Each structure stands twice: as structure tokens, then as C-alpha cells.
Short mmCIF file of C-alpha atoms and ligand atoms in Angstrom, two decimals:
data_model
loop_
_atom_site.label_atom_id
_atom_site.label_comp_id
_atom_site.label_asym_id
_atom_site.label_seq_id
_atom_site.Cartn_x
_atom_site.Cartn_y
_atom_site.Cartn_z
CA MET A 1 38.32 -14.84 3.67
CA SER A 2 34.75 -15.69 2.71
CA GLU A 3 32.68 -13.50 0.47
CA PRO A 4 31.20 -10.39 2.11
CA MET A 5 27.49 -10.47 2.98
CA ILE A 6 26.79 -7.01 1.62
CA GLU A 7 28.86 -5.25 -1.00
CA ILE A 8 27.87 -1.80 -2.18
CA THR A 9 29.91 -0.41 -5.04
CA ASN A 10 29.87 3.13 -6.38
CA LEU A 11 26.19 3.63 -5.50
CA HIS A 12 24.57 6.75 -6.94
CA LYS A 13 20.99 7.82 -6.24
CA SER A 14 19.04 10.98 -7.04
CA PHE A 15 15.43 11.96 -6.61
CA GLY A 16 14.65 14.38 -9.41
CA ALA A 17 17.09 17.26 -8.98
CA LEU A 18 18.19 16.14 -5.51
CA THR A 19 21.31 14.00 -5.51
CA VAL A 20 21.45 12.00 -2.32
CA LEU A 21 24.16 9.39 -2.83
CA ARG A 22 27.16 10.03 -5.07
CA GLY A 23 29.36 6.98 -5.12
CA VAL A 24 28.97 5.10 -1.86
CA ASN A 25 31.23 2.09 -1.30
CA LEU A 26 30.55 -0.10 1.68
CA THR A 27 31.30 -3.72 2.47
CA VAL A 28 29.83 -5.65 5.36
CA GLU A 29 31.31 -9.03 6.22
CA LYS A 30 29.25 -12.00 7.30
CA GLY A 31 28.47 -11.67 11.00
CA GLU A 32 29.65 -8.08 11.14
CA SER A 33 27.78 -5.18 12.75
CA MET A 34 28.11 -2.08 10.64
CA THR A 35 26.75 1.25 11.81
CA VAL A 36 26.15 4.18 9.53
CA ILE A 37 26.21 7.63 11.07
CA GLY A 38 25.59 10.96 9.42
CA GLY A 39 23.54 14.12 9.59
CA SER A 40 19.82 14.28 9.24
CA GLY A 41 18.87 14.08 5.58
CA SER A 42 22.29 12.82 4.52
CA GLY A 43 20.77 9.72 2.93
CA LYS A 44 21.24 7.01 5.54
CA SER A 45 17.72 5.64 5.20
CA VAL A 46 18.02 5.81 1.42
CA LEU A 47 21.24 3.83 1.67
CA ILE A 48 19.82 0.94 3.69
CA LYS A 49 16.71 0.78 1.54
CA HIS A 50 19.03 -0.12 -1.33
CA ILE A 51 20.33 -3.11 0.60
CA ILE A 52 16.92 -4.77 0.71
CA GLY A 53 15.79 -3.70 -2.76
CA LEU A 54 13.23 -1.08 -1.79
CA LEU A 55 15.19 1.39 -3.88
CA PHE A 56 17.43 0.62 -6.81
CA PRO A 57 20.65 2.41 -7.78
CA ASP A 58 20.79 4.95 -10.60
CA LYS A 59 24.37 3.82 -11.01
CA GLY A 60 26.58 1.31 -9.26
CA GLN A 61 25.50 -1.96 -7.71
CA VAL A 62 24.40 -3.64 -4.52
CA LYS A 63 25.34 -7.25 -3.91
CA VAL A 64 23.84 -9.27 -1.09
CA ALA A 65 24.89 -12.85 -0.34
CA GLY A 66 26.65 -12.95 -3.68
CA GLN A 67 23.64 -11.81 -5.71
CA VAL A 68 23.39 -8.50 -7.55
CA LEU A 69 20.00 -7.05 -6.59
CA ASN A 70 19.46 -5.40 -9.97
CA ASP A 71 19.69 -8.74 -11.75
CA LEU A 72 17.06 -10.53 -9.69
CA ASP A 73 13.47 -11.10 -10.80
CA ASP A 74 10.52 -10.64 -8.44
CA HIS A 75 10.65 -14.18 -7.20
CA GLN A 76 14.39 -14.24 -6.54
CA LEU A 77 14.24 -10.88 -4.82
CA ASN A 78 11.46 -12.17 -2.58
CA GLU A 79 13.49 -15.22 -1.69
CA LEU A 80 16.46 -13.04 -0.85
CA ARG A 81 14.32 -10.78 1.32
CA LYS A 82 13.38 -13.76 3.47
CA LYS A 83 16.94 -13.59 4.82
CA PHE A 84 16.26 -10.07 6.09
CA GLY A 85 14.64 -8.38 9.01
CA MET A 86 14.15 -4.64 8.90
CA LEU A 87 13.25 -2.04 11.46
CA PHE A 88 11.88 1.10 9.84
CA GLN A 89 12.68 4.54 11.19
CA MET A 90 8.99 5.18 11.91
CA ALA A 91 8.35 1.50 12.74
CA ALA A 92 5.88 1.10 9.81
CA LEU A 93 3.61 -1.21 11.79
CA PHE A 94 0.57 -2.50 9.91
CA ASP A 95 -2.17 -0.49 11.56
CA SER A 96 -4.95 -2.89 10.64
CA LEU A 97 -3.28 -5.71 12.58
CA THR A 98 -2.76 -6.21 16.31
CA VAL A 99 0.69 -6.10 17.87
CA TRP A 100 1.14 -9.87 17.91
CA GLU A 101 -0.07 -10.19 14.32
CA ASN A 102 2.47 -7.55 13.35
CA VAL A 103 5.30 -9.37 15.08
CA GLY A 104 4.19 -12.71 13.68
CA PHE A 105 3.46 -11.45 10.17
CA GLY A 106 6.47 -13.09 8.53
CA LEU A 107 5.83 -16.38 10.33
CA LYS A 108 2.21 -16.33 9.24
CA GLN A 109 3.18 -15.70 5.61
CA HIS A 110 6.13 -18.00 5.28
CA THR A 111 5.71 -20.85 7.73
CA LYS A 112 2.98 -23.36 8.48
CA MET A 113 2.88 -22.46 12.16
CA SER A 114 -0.51 -22.23 13.88
CA ASP A 115 -1.78 -18.91 15.24
CA LYS A 116 -1.16 -20.16 18.74
CA GLU A 117 2.48 -20.96 18.04
CA ILE A 118 2.96 -17.64 16.26
CA ARG A 119 1.48 -15.80 19.19
CA ALA A 120 3.86 -17.57 21.54
CA VAL A 121 6.84 -16.50 19.41
CA ALA A 122 5.49 -12.96 19.32
CA THR A 123 5.18 -12.88 23.10
CA GLU A 124 8.75 -14.11 23.43
CA LYS A 125 10.16 -11.53 21.00
CA LEU A 126 8.16 -8.75 22.62
CA ALA A 127 9.64 -9.73 25.98
CA LEU A 128 13.11 -9.43 24.45
CA VAL A 129 12.42 -5.79 23.61
CA GLY A 130 10.94 -5.19 27.04
CA LEU A 131 7.24 -5.23 26.21
CA LYS A 132 4.63 -7.20 28.13
CA ASN A 133 0.87 -7.54 27.76
CA VAL A 134 0.63 -5.57 24.56
CA GLU A 135 -0.11 -8.50 22.23
CA ASP A 136 -3.72 -7.58 21.59
CA LYS A 137 -3.28 -3.83 21.36
CA MET A 138 -3.55 -2.02 18.04
CA PRO A 139 -0.51 -0.01 16.87
CA VAL A 140 -2.38 3.32 17.20
CA ASP A 141 -2.72 2.68 20.92
CA LEU A 142 1.04 2.51 21.47
CA SER A 143 3.51 5.26 22.34
CA GLY A 144 6.26 6.13 19.85
CA GLY A 145 8.91 4.20 21.74
CA MET A 146 6.63 1.20 22.08
CA LYS A 147 5.95 1.20 18.34
CA LYS A 148 9.65 1.26 17.68
CA ARG A 149 10.16 -1.76 19.93
CA VAL A 150 7.29 -3.67 18.33
CA GLY A 151 8.93 -2.90 14.98
CA LEU A 152 12.16 -4.28 16.39
CA ALA A 153 10.42 -7.42 17.63
CA ARG A 154 8.95 -7.84 14.15
CA ALA A 155 12.39 -7.43 12.57
CA ILE A 156 13.91 -10.18 14.71
CA ALA A 157 10.90 -12.52 14.74
CA MET A 158 12.00 -14.58 11.76
CA ASP A 159 15.54 -15.17 13.03
CA ALA A 160 16.88 -13.35 10.02
CA GLU A 161 20.48 -13.63 8.86
CA ILE A 162 20.72 -9.94 8.06
CA ILE A 163 19.00 -7.25 10.09
CA LEU A 164 18.71 -3.62 9.09
CA TYR A 165 18.01 -1.24 11.95
CA ASP A 166 16.97 2.30 11.07
CA GLU A 167 17.55 4.18 14.33
CA PRO A 168 16.77 1.40 16.81
CA THR A 169 17.16 3.54 19.92
CA THR A 170 15.81 6.91 18.82
CA GLY A 171 12.90 7.99 20.97
CA LEU A 172 13.62 5.57 23.77
CA ASP A 173 14.59 6.44 27.33
CA PRO A 174 18.30 5.84 28.07
CA ILE A 175 17.72 2.68 30.06
CA THR A 176 15.48 1.01 27.47
CA ALA A 177 17.86 2.21 24.77
CA ASP A 178 20.74 0.48 26.47
CA SER A 179 18.80 -2.76 26.81
CA ILE A 180 18.12 -2.57 23.06
CA ASN A 181 21.85 -2.14 22.50
CA ASP A 182 22.45 -5.27 24.54
CA LEU A 183 19.83 -7.12 22.53
CA ILE A 184 21.50 -6.16 19.25
CA VAL A 185 24.89 -7.27 20.55
CA ASP A 186 23.35 -10.54 21.79
CA LEU A 187 21.77 -11.31 18.42
CA LYS A 188 25.11 -10.87 16.77
CA LYS A 189 27.02 -12.96 19.30
CA LYS A 190 24.53 -15.79 19.67
CA LEU A 191 23.07 -16.03 16.19
CA GLY A 192 25.85 -14.54 14.12
CA VAL A 193 23.52 -11.96 12.62
CA THR A 194 24.96 -9.56 10.06
CA SER A 195 23.58 -6.11 10.66
CA VAL A 196 23.54 -2.58 9.36
CA ALA A 197 22.31 -0.03 11.84
CA ILE A 198 21.69 3.67 11.47
CA THR A 199 21.98 5.82 14.50
CA HIS A 200 22.57 9.33 15.79
CA ASP A 201 23.32 7.99 19.21
CA MET A 202 27.12 7.69 19.47
CA HIS A 203 26.94 5.77 22.73
CA SER A 204 24.87 3.15 20.97
CA ALA A 205 27.11 3.22 17.90
CA TYR A 206 30.24 2.50 19.95
CA LYS A 207 28.52 -0.27 21.82
CA ILE A 208 26.92 -2.24 18.99
CA SER A 209 29.34 -1.77 16.10
CA ASP A 210 32.26 -3.70 14.76
CA ARG A 211 32.80 -0.85 12.37
CA ILE A 212 31.28 2.59 11.95
CA ALA A 213 30.93 4.43 8.64
CA MET A 214 30.15 8.10 8.33
CA LEU A 215 28.03 9.28 5.42
CA TYR A 216 28.46 12.90 4.43
CA LYS A 217 27.65 14.70 1.17
CA GLY A 218 26.63 11.44 -0.47
CA GLU A 219 29.85 9.58 0.20
CA ILE A 220 31.39 7.53 2.99
CA GLN A 221 33.83 9.94 4.65
CA GLU A 222 35.50 7.53 6.95
CA ILE A 223 35.09 3.97 8.04
CA GLY A 224 36.68 2.25 11.00
CA THR A 225 36.33 0.43 14.31
CA PRO A 226 34.78 2.36 17.19
CA ASP A 227 38.27 3.05 18.53
CA GLN A 228 39.53 4.33 15.19
CA ILE A 229 36.48 6.57 14.88
CA ARG A 230 36.95 7.91 18.42
CA GLY A 231 40.51 8.83 17.58
CA THR A 232 39.73 10.20 14.12
CA THR A 233 41.71 13.04 12.62
CA ASN A 234 39.09 13.78 9.96
CA PRO A 235 37.61 17.13 11.04
CA ILE A 236 34.16 16.30 9.62
CA VAL A 237 33.89 13.04 11.53
CA LYS A 238 35.38 14.62 14.63
CA GLN A 239 32.82 17.37 14.60
CA PHE A 240 29.98 14.89 14.15
CA ILE A 241 30.95 12.51 16.93
CA THR A 242 31.56 15.27 19.41
CA GLY A 243 28.32 16.94 18.41
CA SER A 244 29.70 20.41 17.91
CA ALA A 245 28.03 23.21 16.00
CA VAL A 246 31.38 24.67 14.96
CA GLY A 247 33.42 22.97 12.28
CA PRO A 248 33.36 22.06 8.60
CA ILE A 249 29.77 20.76 8.79
CA THR A 250 27.25 23.56 8.76
CA ALA A 251 23.58 23.18 9.51
CA ASP A 252 22.11 24.19 6.16
CA MET B 1 2.63 34.03 -24.83
CA ILE B 2 1.54 31.45 -27.40
CA ASN B 3 4.82 29.62 -26.78
CA LYS B 4 4.17 29.46 -23.07
CA LEU B 5 0.64 28.24 -23.66
CA LEU B 6 1.73 25.50 -26.03
CA GLU B 7 4.48 24.46 -23.68
CA LEU B 8 2.01 24.17 -20.85
CA LEU B 9 -0.40 22.23 -23.03
CA GLY B 10 2.37 19.86 -24.07
CA LYS B 11 3.47 19.30 -20.50
CA LYS B 12 -0.07 18.58 -19.37
CA THR B 13 -0.60 16.17 -22.25
CA LEU B 14 2.63 14.36 -21.49
CA ALA B 15 1.74 14.06 -17.83
CA LEU B 16 -1.68 12.74 -18.72
CA LEU B 17 -0.30 10.18 -21.16
CA ARG B 18 2.33 9.11 -18.68
CA GLU B 19 -0.31 8.58 -16.01
CA MET B 20 -2.50 6.63 -18.45
CA GLY B 21 0.43 4.40 -19.27
CA ALA B 22 1.11 3.87 -15.59
CA VAL B 23 -2.52 2.94 -14.96
CA ILE B 24 -2.44 0.42 -17.81
CA ILE B 25 0.74 -1.17 -16.43
CA PHE B 26 -0.85 -1.28 -13.00
CA CYS B 27 -3.92 -3.04 -14.43
CA GLY B 28 -1.71 -5.56 -16.22
CA GLN B 29 0.17 -6.33 -13.00
CA THR B 30 -3.04 -6.65 -11.05
CA PHE B 31 -4.44 -9.17 -13.55
CA ARG B 32 -1.18 -11.07 -13.51
CA TRP B 33 -1.09 -11.32 -9.72
CA THR B 34 -4.79 -12.17 -9.54
CA PHE B 35 -4.13 -15.59 -10.99
CA SER B 36 -0.97 -16.53 -9.15
CA ARG B 37 -0.40 -18.00 -5.71
CA PRO B 38 -0.66 -17.34 -2.83
CA PHE B 39 -4.27 -16.22 -2.59
CA TYR B 40 -5.21 -14.10 0.37
CA LEU B 41 -8.74 -15.36 0.95
CA LYS B 42 -9.10 -13.71 4.34
CA ASN B 43 -8.23 -10.31 2.89
CA LEU B 44 -10.71 -10.87 0.08
CA LEU B 45 -13.52 -11.68 2.48
CA LYS B 46 -12.72 -8.68 4.63
CA GLN B 47 -12.75 -6.40 1.59
CA MET B 48 -16.00 -7.91 0.37
CA GLU B 49 -17.48 -6.94 3.68
CA GLN B 50 -15.99 -3.45 3.67
CA ILE B 51 -16.80 -2.66 0.09
CA GLY B 52 -19.96 -4.67 -0.34
CA VAL B 53 -21.85 -5.08 2.90
CA ASN B 54 -21.01 -1.63 4.20
CA SER B 55 -22.16 0.01 0.97
CA VAL B 56 -25.63 -1.50 1.21
CA PRO B 57 -27.26 1.45 3.03
CA VAL B 58 -26.14 4.10 0.52
CA VAL B 59 -27.01 1.88 -2.41
CA LEU B 60 -30.47 1.17 -0.99
CA THR B 61 -31.16 4.83 -0.37
CA THR B 62 -30.03 5.89 -3.81
CA ALA B 63 -31.90 3.12 -5.59
CA ILE B 64 -35.19 3.53 -3.80
CA SER B 65 -35.24 7.27 -4.24
CA THR B 66 -34.32 6.97 -7.92
CA GLY B 67 -37.03 4.40 -8.56
CA MET B 68 -39.62 6.52 -6.82
CA VAL B 69 -38.65 9.74 -8.57
CA LEU B 70 -38.53 7.97 -11.90
CA ALA B 71 -42.08 6.71 -11.47
CA LEU B 72 -43.28 10.11 -10.39
CA GLN B 73 -41.60 12.02 -13.21
CA SER B 74 -42.51 9.63 -15.97
CA TYR B 75 -46.11 9.60 -14.74
CA THR B 76 -46.28 13.38 -15.07
CA GLY B 77 -44.81 13.26 -18.55
CA PHE B 78 -46.64 10.23 -19.86
CA LYS B 79 -50.03 11.36 -18.60
CA ARG B 80 -49.94 14.13 -21.20
CA PHE B 81 -50.42 11.57 -23.94
CA GLY B 82 -52.34 9.04 -21.87
CA ALA B 83 -49.53 6.53 -21.53
CA GLN B 84 -49.44 6.33 -17.71
CA SER B 85 -49.70 2.56 -17.91
CA LEU B 86 -46.18 2.44 -19.35
CA ILE B 87 -44.40 3.75 -16.28
CA GLY B 88 -43.76 0.24 -15.00
CA ALA B 89 -41.76 -0.46 -18.15
CA VAL B 90 -39.91 2.84 -17.95
CA VAL B 91 -38.85 2.26 -14.37
CA SER B 92 -37.70 -1.31 -14.80
CA LEU B 93 -35.89 -0.68 -18.08
CA SER B 94 -34.05 2.36 -16.78
CA MET B 95 -33.18 0.73 -13.49
CA THR B 96 -31.80 -2.47 -15.02
CA ARG B 97 -30.05 -1.12 -18.09
CA GLU B 98 -28.79 2.19 -16.88
CA LEU B 99 -29.48 3.69 -13.50
CA GLY B 100 -28.89 0.63 -11.36
CA PRO B 101 -25.32 0.10 -12.52
CA VAL B 102 -24.35 3.75 -12.99
CA LEU B 103 -25.73 5.15 -9.77
CA THR B 104 -24.49 2.20 -7.74
CA GLY B 105 -21.10 2.64 -9.40
CA LEU B 106 -20.96 6.32 -8.53
CA MET B 107 -21.98 5.69 -4.93
CA VAL B 108 -19.50 2.85 -4.48
CA ALA B 109 -16.75 4.95 -6.08
CA GLY B 110 -17.48 7.70 -3.57
CA ARG B 111 -17.55 5.40 -0.61
CA ALA B 112 -15.35 2.39 -1.21
CA GLY B 113 -13.03 3.79 -3.89
CA ALA B 114 -12.23 6.75 -1.68
CA SER B 115 -11.55 4.66 1.37
CA MET B 116 -9.33 2.29 -0.62
CA ALA B 117 -7.23 5.17 -1.87
CA ALA B 118 -7.03 6.71 1.60
CA GLU B 119 -6.08 3.46 3.26
CA LEU B 120 -3.44 2.40 0.74
CA GLY B 121 -2.20 6.00 0.54
CA THR B 122 -1.66 6.07 4.28
CA MET B 123 0.09 2.72 4.10
CA ARG B 124 2.34 4.10 1.39
CA VAL B 125 3.35 7.28 3.21
CA THR B 126 3.90 5.48 6.52
CA GLU B 127 6.10 2.89 4.73
CA GLN B 128 3.76 -0.01 5.52
CA ILE B 129 3.84 -0.96 1.84
CA ASP B 130 7.65 -0.98 1.95
CA ALA B 131 7.44 -3.09 5.10
CA LEU B 132 5.36 -5.66 3.20
CA TYR B 133 8.05 -5.88 0.54
CA THR B 134 10.76 -6.37 3.15
CA MET B 135 8.75 -9.21 4.65
CA ALA B 136 8.76 -10.95 1.28
CA THR B 137 5.06 -10.32 0.79
CA ASN B 138 3.95 -8.79 -2.47
CA PRO B 139 1.68 -5.83 -1.67
CA MET B 140 0.09 -6.08 -5.12
CA LYS B 141 -1.14 -9.50 -4.15
CA TYR B 142 -1.75 -8.84 -0.49
CA LEU B 143 -3.48 -5.48 -0.82
CA VAL B 144 -4.46 -4.71 -4.40
CA VAL B 145 -5.79 -8.01 -5.72
CA PRO B 146 -8.29 -8.56 -2.87
CA ARG B 147 -9.63 -5.02 -3.26
CA PHE B 148 -9.89 -5.32 -7.02
CA LEU B 149 -11.69 -8.65 -6.84
CA ALA B 150 -13.95 -7.57 -3.99
CA SER B 151 -15.08 -4.40 -5.71
CA THR B 152 -15.71 -6.23 -8.99
CA ILE B 153 -17.72 -9.00 -7.34
CA MET B 154 -19.59 -6.78 -4.92
CA MET B 155 -20.57 -4.25 -7.59
CA PHE B 156 -22.36 -7.10 -9.33
CA PHE B 157 -24.48 -7.84 -6.27
CA LEU B 158 -24.92 -4.27 -5.13
CA SER B 159 -26.11 -3.20 -8.51
CA GLY B 160 -28.48 -6.18 -8.71
CA LEU B 161 -29.84 -5.11 -5.37
CA GLY B 162 -30.11 -1.54 -6.59
CA MET B 163 -32.12 -2.60 -9.63
CA TYR B 164 -34.51 -4.63 -7.53
CA ILE B 165 -35.04 -1.98 -4.88
CA GLY B 166 -35.41 0.76 -7.49
CA ILE B 167 -38.13 -1.23 -9.23
CA LEU B 168 -39.87 -1.79 -5.90
CA GLY B 169 -39.70 1.93 -5.19
CA GLY B 170 -41.18 2.65 -8.59
CA TYR B 171 -43.93 0.14 -8.00
CA PHE B 172 -44.78 1.69 -4.68
CA VAL B 173 -45.12 5.18 -6.15
CA GLY B 174 -46.79 4.02 -9.35
CA VAL B 175 -49.37 1.81 -7.69
CA LYS B 176 -49.86 3.03 -4.14
CA VAL B 177 -49.35 6.75 -4.64
CA LEU B 178 -50.43 7.41 -8.21
CA GLY B 179 -53.07 4.69 -8.34
CA THR B 180 -51.97 2.80 -11.47
CA ASN B 181 -53.60 -0.62 -11.68
CA PRO B 182 -51.11 -3.05 -10.05
CA VAL B 183 -51.74 -5.78 -12.62
CA THR B 184 -51.19 -3.43 -15.54
CA TYR B 185 -48.06 -2.04 -13.88
CA MET B 186 -46.60 -5.48 -13.30
CA ASN B 187 -47.47 -6.72 -16.76
CA GLN B 188 -45.93 -3.68 -18.37
CA SER B 189 -42.79 -4.16 -16.32
CA ILE B 190 -42.44 -7.85 -16.99
CA ASN B 191 -43.41 -7.83 -20.66
CA ASN B 192 -41.01 -5.07 -21.53
CA THR B 193 -37.98 -6.17 -19.52
CA GLU B 194 -35.97 -9.03 -20.92
CA VAL B 195 -33.53 -11.15 -18.98
CA GLU B 196 -30.86 -9.67 -21.28
CA ASP B 197 -31.61 -6.23 -19.93
CA ILE B 198 -30.70 -7.42 -16.48
CA TRP B 199 -27.55 -9.18 -17.67
CA TYR B 200 -26.60 -6.16 -19.67
CA GLY B 201 -26.80 -4.03 -16.52
CA LEU B 202 -24.89 -6.56 -14.48
CA VAL B 203 -22.07 -6.80 -17.02
CA LYS B 204 -21.74 -3.03 -16.87
CA SER B 205 -21.58 -3.27 -13.10
CA LEU B 206 -18.72 -5.74 -13.24
CA VAL B 207 -16.76 -3.35 -15.41
CA PHE B 208 -17.53 -0.42 -13.12
CA GLY B 209 -16.52 -2.48 -10.10
CA ALA B 210 -13.19 -3.33 -11.70
CA VAL B 211 -12.63 0.35 -12.52
CA ILE B 212 -13.37 1.43 -8.94
CA GLY B 213 -11.01 -1.15 -7.48
CA LEU B 214 -8.18 -0.50 -9.92
CA ILE B 215 -8.32 3.28 -9.75
CA GLY B 216 -8.76 3.35 -5.97
CA CYS B 217 -5.76 1.07 -5.53
CA TYR B 218 -3.66 2.79 -8.17
CA LYS B 219 -4.16 6.20 -6.58
CA GLY B 220 -3.50 4.88 -3.09
CA PHE B 221 -0.51 2.83 -4.12
CA ASN B 222 1.15 5.76 -5.86
CA THR B 223 0.54 8.34 -3.16
CA GLU B 224 3.39 10.74 -2.49
CA GLY B 225 3.98 13.25 0.23
CA GLY B 226 2.24 12.86 3.55
CA ALA B 227 -1.27 13.69 4.63
CA GLU B 228 -1.77 16.14 1.78
CA GLY B 229 -0.82 13.44 -0.70
CA VAL B 230 -3.34 11.06 0.83
CA GLY B 231 -6.04 13.70 0.45
CA LYS B 232 -5.11 14.24 -3.18
CA ALA B 233 -5.08 10.52 -3.87
CA THR B 234 -8.52 10.14 -2.35
CA THR B 235 -10.05 12.96 -4.33
CA GLY B 236 -8.28 11.75 -7.44
CA ALA B 237 -9.63 8.24 -7.01
CA VAL B 238 -13.21 9.44 -6.76
CA VAL B 239 -13.00 11.92 -9.62
CA VAL B 240 -11.19 9.61 -12.02
CA SER B 241 -13.34 6.56 -11.32
CA CYS B 242 -16.59 8.56 -11.62
CA MET B 243 -15.44 10.04 -14.93
CA LEU B 244 -14.40 6.65 -16.21
CA ILE B 245 -17.72 5.13 -15.16
CA LEU B 246 -19.63 7.78 -17.08
CA ILE B 247 -17.43 7.54 -20.15
CA LEU B 248 -17.40 3.74 -20.19
CA ASP B 249 -21.14 3.76 -19.64
CA TYR B 250 -21.65 5.35 -23.01
CA PHE B 251 -19.30 3.00 -24.82
CA LEU B 252 -20.65 -0.09 -23.11
CA SER B 253 -24.19 1.00 -23.99
CA ALA B 254 -23.19 1.48 -27.60
CA LEU B 255 -21.26 -1.76 -27.70
CA LEU B 256 -23.60 -4.09 -25.86
CA TRP B 257 -26.73 -3.09 -27.73
N1 ATP C 301 11.34 8.35 -1.96
C1 ATP C 301 11.92 9.56 -1.97
N2 ATP C 301 11.57 10.45 -2.91
C2 ATP C 301 12.16 11.66 -2.93
N3 ATP C 301 13.08 12.07 -2.07
C3 ATP C 301 13.47 11.23 -1.10
C4 ATP C 301 12.89 9.94 -0.99
N4 ATP C 301 13.46 9.31 0.05
C5 ATP C 301 14.33 10.19 0.58
N5 ATP C 301 14.36 11.34 -0.10
C6 ATP C 301 15.22 12.48 0.16
O1 ATP C 301 16.53 12.01 0.31
C7 ATP C 301 17.22 12.72 1.32
C8 ATP C 301 17.83 11.75 2.30
O2 ATP C 301 16.77 11.11 3.01
P1 ATP C 301 17.03 10.02 4.13
O3 ATP C 301 15.69 9.63 4.61
O4 ATP C 301 17.89 8.95 3.61
O5 ATP C 301 17.78 10.82 5.26
P2 ATP C 301 18.40 10.27 6.60
O6 ATP C 301 19.87 10.35 6.46
O7 ATP C 301 17.82 8.95 6.91
O8 ATP C 301 17.92 11.36 7.63
P3 ATP C 301 17.36 11.18 9.12
O9 ATP C 301 18.51 11.00 9.99
O10 ATP C 301 16.67 12.48 9.37
O11 ATP C 301 16.43 10.02 9.09
C9 ATP C 301 16.22 13.68 1.93
O12 ATP C 301 16.45 14.95 1.41
C10 ATP C 301 14.89 13.15 1.47
O13 ATP C 301 14.00 14.22 1.28
MG1 MG C 302 16.45 8.22 8.16
#
């Protein structure tokens, strides 16, 4: 078997007195779709930010495409990041740029394409996420769900090898959400994209994932295929996927 | 009681030193990235417009009023010993060596420094800065360097403009309002102001411009915690850069002359 694309070993992370991750182990194979589920504030966003070197471990290591992130210098890290696309939870669109400039930002920075060509790519990617005639709008003029989809178009614009999705379907209506699920599945099938997605939406998780991992109390509680997760015997995971207020997890 | 007080003092001192260290590191990184590829020329031009061109009205207003007041006040004072003819020299020396750079610096810090901190602060708390990193674009280069360069360069021109307009304002009050002989006024101005005086003021302005850009960006870049954090960063940027301008003004004056 070839080397895994992402290998997280014994990852610990605290912010001051708050310990968020306490020994996370997670391996994502090349071409695999991994989904991380877990309660609000459990550290899912913190976890994926480690994969792209926005945060660095207090202890443990993150290895992407065979390289340990901690050992890379600025230049090497930058080169590695070119393999990535990332959708932020709040979209994080550049609010001084128009929609098409946002989507085409990576192309503008890292290719020699003309503005016209970039705009054409942007239009195409926007169509994939179900947006039309928004190219010249500013991000402030978009609804929350539209921002999310522009963020998604930006994440896939560079034909990245690895895509990180922080809640790709949150805030979308069920029909749009499902078309986003289809898009994510398509990217994987057609382009062999490796992905890590975060979601609260179990329907989406079952649909897009090869494997699902549940993060709870700073560790991965259980990891398995959608079918294994559906049939879990772990009471914590069971409570989470059925969305019940009674069980070992308490809303604190 | 004394223990508590000392502990507090120590903590404050440590925090201050830590922040100073962080600012110095930030400056070092900014200088380093200033001279390495790629250069974002478009961002630089946009910032030169935002910082420079858009600051022209406030700088003009401040400079003209200062020049006029200076002429008026020095006339009142100097008349007591019959030295009214010297006001031309007083106005042009003060405007070039001191008031042009310092007042322009304070105004630009309030306007452009604040908006830099607010803009970068918002980009920080809405994860736009993180997004730049993920798209393999260095935000130090893309955001900070253009602002730093633009504020340094534009302070040079703004403060030159301020000097000129202040002197004109002084001339207007001295000659048209107070009736000093225009030839005497001009001669006094020109004979007593050396080219070095102007350069000396402009060098100060460059330093002040660099301070405004660096502090504005530092505060914005290191913003934490939502809208409140952005507000704090903005206030902090203005207060710190104004203080630094005033402190550096003294040392530069002592050093350059
Ligand atoms: N940069 C940071 N500085 C300090 N604390 C942070 C930082 N980033 C995250 N945290 C804290 O870490 C914890 C986990 O945050 P995280 O954003 O990863 O949660 P999450 O699992 O993504 O939740 P949600 O589903 O609500 O998005 C939270 O308590 C948060 O306050
Ligand atoms: Mg999150």
C-alpha cells in the first residue's frame, strides 16, 4: 500500500488553559474522503487547521504527502500548500475583492493566466456550486449560503489534490446541500481528490465519506466506514449520530 | 499589599517587553519581505492612493491652519520687541523642521494608521489572513509590505505638501492680514531656511511614515477576539504610533542637529 496522504500522530493542542486536542491519531489515504464529526467546540476546525499548517502541534506531528509540517521552512510550506484547497467555516472571502477575483485568487497568484481566462474558470466553478451571475458582486452583497458556495468554488478552483471542507453544507437549503454532496463525491471520483470534511449533517457525512471519525474530548472516539458508524456500539457515537439529548454526552 | 502591587508592576512590565519584542520581530520580517519576490505592485499603488491621496484634505487643513496661527501668534509676541519682520523665518523654520512632519504624522496616524489596523484586524478575525496562507500567499508580503511602503513614501510627500501649504498660510496672514512687507517677509523666510532644514523635516517624515505603517499593520495583524478586538487594535494603533512619533521626534531632533 502506498504512503498515506495525511498522517496525524498523537496531536496535542492547547490554547492557554484550554486543552482542545489530547492525542489525536488520524490517517487519510490518498484519494480517500474522511469526514470528522463531533460536537460544537470539540476542536474539529482546530484539527483541520493543523493539516494545512495554520496551527502547529504542541506535541505530536502532522505529515502531509510524506513531509512533516513542523520541519518545513516558509518556502517549503508554501509549496506544500499549493496542493491544497480549503473551505473555511465562515467562508473567509476576501471582502475587498469581487466574487470572481476571490474564486480566481490562487490562479492569479500562481499561474500566468490572463484575467479573462481566470474569469472563465471562475464562472465555471461557480456554476458547479450552483451560482450564476454573481461574478461581479462583492462578498458583502451575498447571503450566508452564497458566501459558503463561493468559498467552495474558491477551494476547488485550483484543482487541488487535497481539499479541506469545514462544514460545506451548513447553512444551505437541503436541495442545494445535496447538490454540494454530489459535487464533493464527483471531485473524488473524477479527480481522485483526497479530502477531509467536517460536518454536523449526518446525511451528508454518510453520502460523501469513505470513512467517518468522531472527535470527542480531544480524541478520536471511533473511526469507520459509514456502515460501521451506523451500526456502532459505542454509546457516545451512537448518541451523536442519532442526535439525542440523553446519553453519555451532555451539553455543557 | 506591596506584594500585590509589585506583582502587578512586574506583570505589566513583562507584557510590555514581550510586546516590544514582538513589534521588533514584526519589523524585521517586514523588512525581510520587502526585498523579496513577488512584489505586489497593484496593492502598493492602491495603498498609496488610500493612505496618501485620501489624506490630502486633512493634511491641507491642518497645515494651513497651523501656518496661519503660527504667523498670528509669533506676530503678537515678536511685536513686543519690534521683531515682526522675523515671522517669515519663524513660520518657515517651524513648518519645515518640526510642525510639518509631526502634525502630518499625527494626522496620518489617526486616519490611515487606524484604517490599516481596522482593515487587517477584520481580516484576521474573519480568517481572511488564514485564507491567504492556505492559498500559498504570504500575507506579510501581500498585505503588510505594501502598506508599510505606501505609508513611508506617502508621508514624505504629504509632509512636503504640509510644509509648503503651512508656509503659504503663514505668508497670507503675515502679509495680507498683518501687513508685513511682502519682500521683507519673503527674504526673511528664504535667508533663514536652508535646504537642509527641508531635508531634515523630510527624513523625519519618512521615519514617521514607517512607524505608522508598521504599528498599524502590527496591531491589525495581531488582532484577537471579534469586533471588540478590532476596536482595541484600532485605538492601540493610533495611540502607540502617535506616542512613538512624539518620542522619536525628540530623538531625531537631537540626533540630526
Ligand atoms: N486561535 C484560537 N485561540 C484560542 N482558542 C481557540 C482558537 N481556535 C479555537 N479555539 C478554541 O478551541 C475550541 C475548539 O474550537 P473549534 O473551532 O475547533 O471547534 P469546532 O469543533 O470546529 O466547533 P464548531 O462545530 O462549532 O465549528 C473552542 O473552545 C475554541 O474557543
Ligand atoms: Mg468549526
